[in-house]
CSV table of C-alpha atoms in Angstrom, one decimal:
chain,number,residue,atom,x,y,z
A,1,UNK,CA,184.6,-51.7,85.7
A,2,UNK,CA,180.8,-51.3,85.4
A,3,UNK,CA,178.3,-52.6,88.0
A,4,UNK,CA,177.1,-55.2,85.5
A,5,UNK,CA,180.6,-56.5,85.0
A,6,UNK,CA,181.2,-56.8,88.7
A,7,UNK,CA,177.9,-58.7,89.2
A,8,UNK,CA,178.9,-61.1,86.4
A,9,UNK,CA,182.3,-61.7,87.9
A,10,UNK,CA,180.8,-62.2,91.4
A,11,UNK,CA,178.2,-64.7,90.2
A,12,UNK,CA,180.3,-66.6,87.7
A,13,UNK,CA,184.0,-66.2,87.9
A,14,UNK,CA,184.8,-65.3,91.5
A,15,UNK,CA,183.9,-68.6,93.0
A,16,UNK,CA,186.2,-70.4,90.5
A,17,UNK,CA,189.0,-68.0,91.3
A,18,UNK,CA,188.5,-68.5,95.1
A,19,UNK,CA,188.5,-72.3,94.6
A,20,UNK,CA,191.9,-72.1,92.8
A,21,UNK,CA,193.3,-69.9,95.7
A,22,UNK,CA,192.0,-72.4,98.3
A,23,UNK,CA,193.8,-75.2,96.4
A,24,UNK,CA,197.1,-73.3,96.6
A,25,UNK,CA,197.2,-71.4,93.3
A,26,UNK,CA,198.5,-67.9,93.5
A,27,UNK,CA,199.1,-65.1,91.0
A,28,UNK,CA,202.3,-64.3,93.1
A,29,UNK,CA,204.7,-67.2,92.8
A,30,UNK,CA,207.2,-65.5,95.0
A,31,UNK,CA,205.0,-65.0,98.0
A,32,UNK,CA,203.0,-68.1,99.0
A,33,UNK,CA,201.0,-66.0,101.6
A,34,UNK,CA,199.5,-63.9,98.7
A,35,UNK,CA,196.8,-66.5,98.1
A,36,UNK,CA,195.5,-66.3,101.7
A,37,UNK,CA,195.7,-62.5,101.5
A,38,UNK,CA,193.6,-62.4,98.4
A,39,UNK,CA,191.0,-64.8,99.9
A,40,UNK,CA,190.7,-62.6,103.0
A,41,UNK,CA,190.2,-59.5,100.7
A,42,UNK,CA,187.5,-61.3,98.7
A,43,UNK,CA,185.7,-62.5,101.8
A,44,UNK,CA,185.8,-59.0,103.3
A,45,UNK,CA,184.5,-57.1,100.2
A,46,UNK,CA,184.2,-59.1,97.0
A,47,UNK,CA,183.1,-56.0,94.9
A,48,UNK,CA,186.2,-54.0,96.1
A,49,UNK,CA,188.5,-56.9,95.3
A,50,UNK,CA,187.2,-57.2,91.8
A,51,UNK,CA,187.4,-53.5,91.3
A,52,UNK,CA,191.0,-53.6,92.5
A,53,UNK,CA,192.0,-55.7,89.5
A,54,UNK,CA,191.7,-52.6,87.3
A,55,UNK,CA,194.2,-49.8,88.2
A,56,UNK,CA,195.0,-48.3,84.8
A,57,UNK,CA,196.3,-45.1,86.2
A,58,UNK,CA,198.5,-46.8,88.8
A,59,UNK,CA,198.0,-46.2,92.5
A,60,UNK,CA,196.3,-49.6,93.3
A,61,UNK,CA,197.1,-51.6,96.3
A,62,UNK,CA,200.9,-51.5,96.9
A,63,UNK,CA,202.8,-54.7,95.8
A,64,UNK,CA,204.4,-56.6,98.6
A,65,UNK,CA,207.9,-58.0,97.7
A,66,UNK,CA,209.3,-61.3,99.0
A,67,UNK,CA,211.4,-59.4,101.7
A,68,UNK,CA,208.2,-57.7,103.0
A,69,UNK,CA,208.8,-54.3,101.6
A,70,UNK,CA,206.2,-52.7,99.3
A,71,UNK,CA,206.4,-50.7,96.1
A,72,UNK,CA,203.7,-48.8,94.2
A,73,UNK,CA,201.7,-50.8,91.7
A,74,UNK,CA,202.2,-50.1,88.0
A,75,UNK,CA,199.3,-49.0,85.9
A,76,UNK,CA,197.6,-52.0,84.4
A,77,UNK,CA,194.8,-54.5,84.9
A,78,UNK,CA,194.5,-58.2,85.7
A,79,UNK,CA,192.2,-60.7,84.0
A,80,UNK,CA,191.4,-64.3,84.6
A,81,UNK,CA,191.8,-67.0,82.0
A,82,UNK,CA,189.3,-69.8,81.7
A,83,UNK,CA,189.2,-73.2,80.0
A,84,UNK,CA,185.9,-74.4,81.3
A,85,UNK,CA,187.2,-73.4,84.7
A,86,UNK,CA,189.8,-71.1,86.2
A,87,UNK,CA,193.1,-71.6,84.4
A,88,UNK,CA,195.3,-68.7,85.4
A,89,UNK,CA,195.6,-64.9,85.3
A,90,UNK,CA,197.4,-62.3,83.2
A,91,UNK,CA,198.3,-58.7,84.1
A,92,UNK,CA,199.1,-55.9,81.7
A,93,UNK,CA,200.5,-52.4,82.5
A,94,UNK,CA,201.1,-51.5,78.8
A,95,UNK,CA,202.0,-53.1,75.4
A,96,UNK,CA,205.3,-52.7,73.7
A,97,UNK,CA,205.6,-52.9,69.9
A,98,UNK,CA,208.7,-52.9,67.8
A,99,UNK,CA,209.2,-52.4,64.0
A,100,UNK,CA,211.9,-51.6,61.6
A,101,UNK,CA,212.1,-47.8,61.1
A,102,UNK,CA,211.5,-48.3,57.4
A,103,UNK,CA,208.2,-50.2,57.8
A,104,UNK,CA,205.8,-47.4,57.0
A,105,UNK,CA,202.7,-49.6,57.1
A,106,UNK,CA,203.5,-50.8,60.7
A,107,UNK,CA,204.3,-47.2,61.7
A,108,UNK,CA,200.8,-46.1,60.6
A,109,UNK,CA,199.1,-48.9,62.5
A,110,UNK,CA,201.1,-48.2,65.6
A,111,UNK,CA,200.3,-44.5,65.4
A,112,UNK,CA,196.6,-45.2,65.0
A,113,UNK,CA,196.7,-47.5,68.1
A,114,UNK,CA,198.2,-44.6,70.2
A,115,UNK,CA,201.8,-45.8,70.2
A,116,UNK,CA,204.4,-43.5,71.7
A,117,UNK,CA,208.0,-43.8,70.7
A,118,UNK,CA,210.0,-45.2,73.6
A,119,UNK,CA,213.3,-46.2,72.1
A,120,UNK,CA,215.4,-46.3,68.9
A,121,UNK,CA,217.8,-49.2,68.5
A,122,UNK,CA,219.7,-51.3,66.0
A,123,UNK,CA,218.8,-55.0,65.7
A,124,UNK,CA,221.7,-57.4,66.2
A,125,UNK,CA,223.4,-58.4,62.9
A,126,UNK,CA,221.9,-61.9,63.3
A,127,UNK,CA,218.4,-60.3,63.0
A,128,UNK,CA,219.3,-58.1,60.1
A,129,UNK,CA,220.9,-55.1,61.8
A,130,UNK,CA,218.1,-52.7,60.8
A,131,UNK,CA,217.4,-49.5,62.6
A,132,UNK,CA,214.3,-50.3,64.7
A,133,UNK,CA,211.8,-48.5,66.9
A,134,UNK,CA,210.1,-49.5,70.1
A,135,UNK,CA,206.7,-48.0,71.0
A,136,UNK,CA,204.5,-48.3,74.0
A,137,UNK,CA,200.7,-48.3,73.8
A,138,UNK,CA,199.0,-47.5,77.1
A,139,UNK,CA,195.9,-49.5,78.0
A,140,UNK,CA,194.1,-46.8,79.9
């Protein structure tokens, strides 16, 4: 994230996000303590907190599970959604796309987007029973 982006987030978006956390909203609906932990991180070092939302190569702050154990963070990034004010957040480690194996036009588009074949499967009969392909596009 560039310095200009960080400044924009800090001056505009971060106060709205903090207000939502203070009102009890949390990106982690399994651990109520996560909101207070994020507020503490923001108050300690706002620039570092905003930078921590982008970890496209993985290796960000470990994720704390409800039982208190931690696991490595998947590659991805988190963005805030706005509707005049803070409305929620979304996180993405990668995008998965599926298409029928015979759909040449979609295969070309997926290839141009950097799609990597992840799985071959057959759709259920109720959905046509066609041979299909699942691709992943990394967001790094």
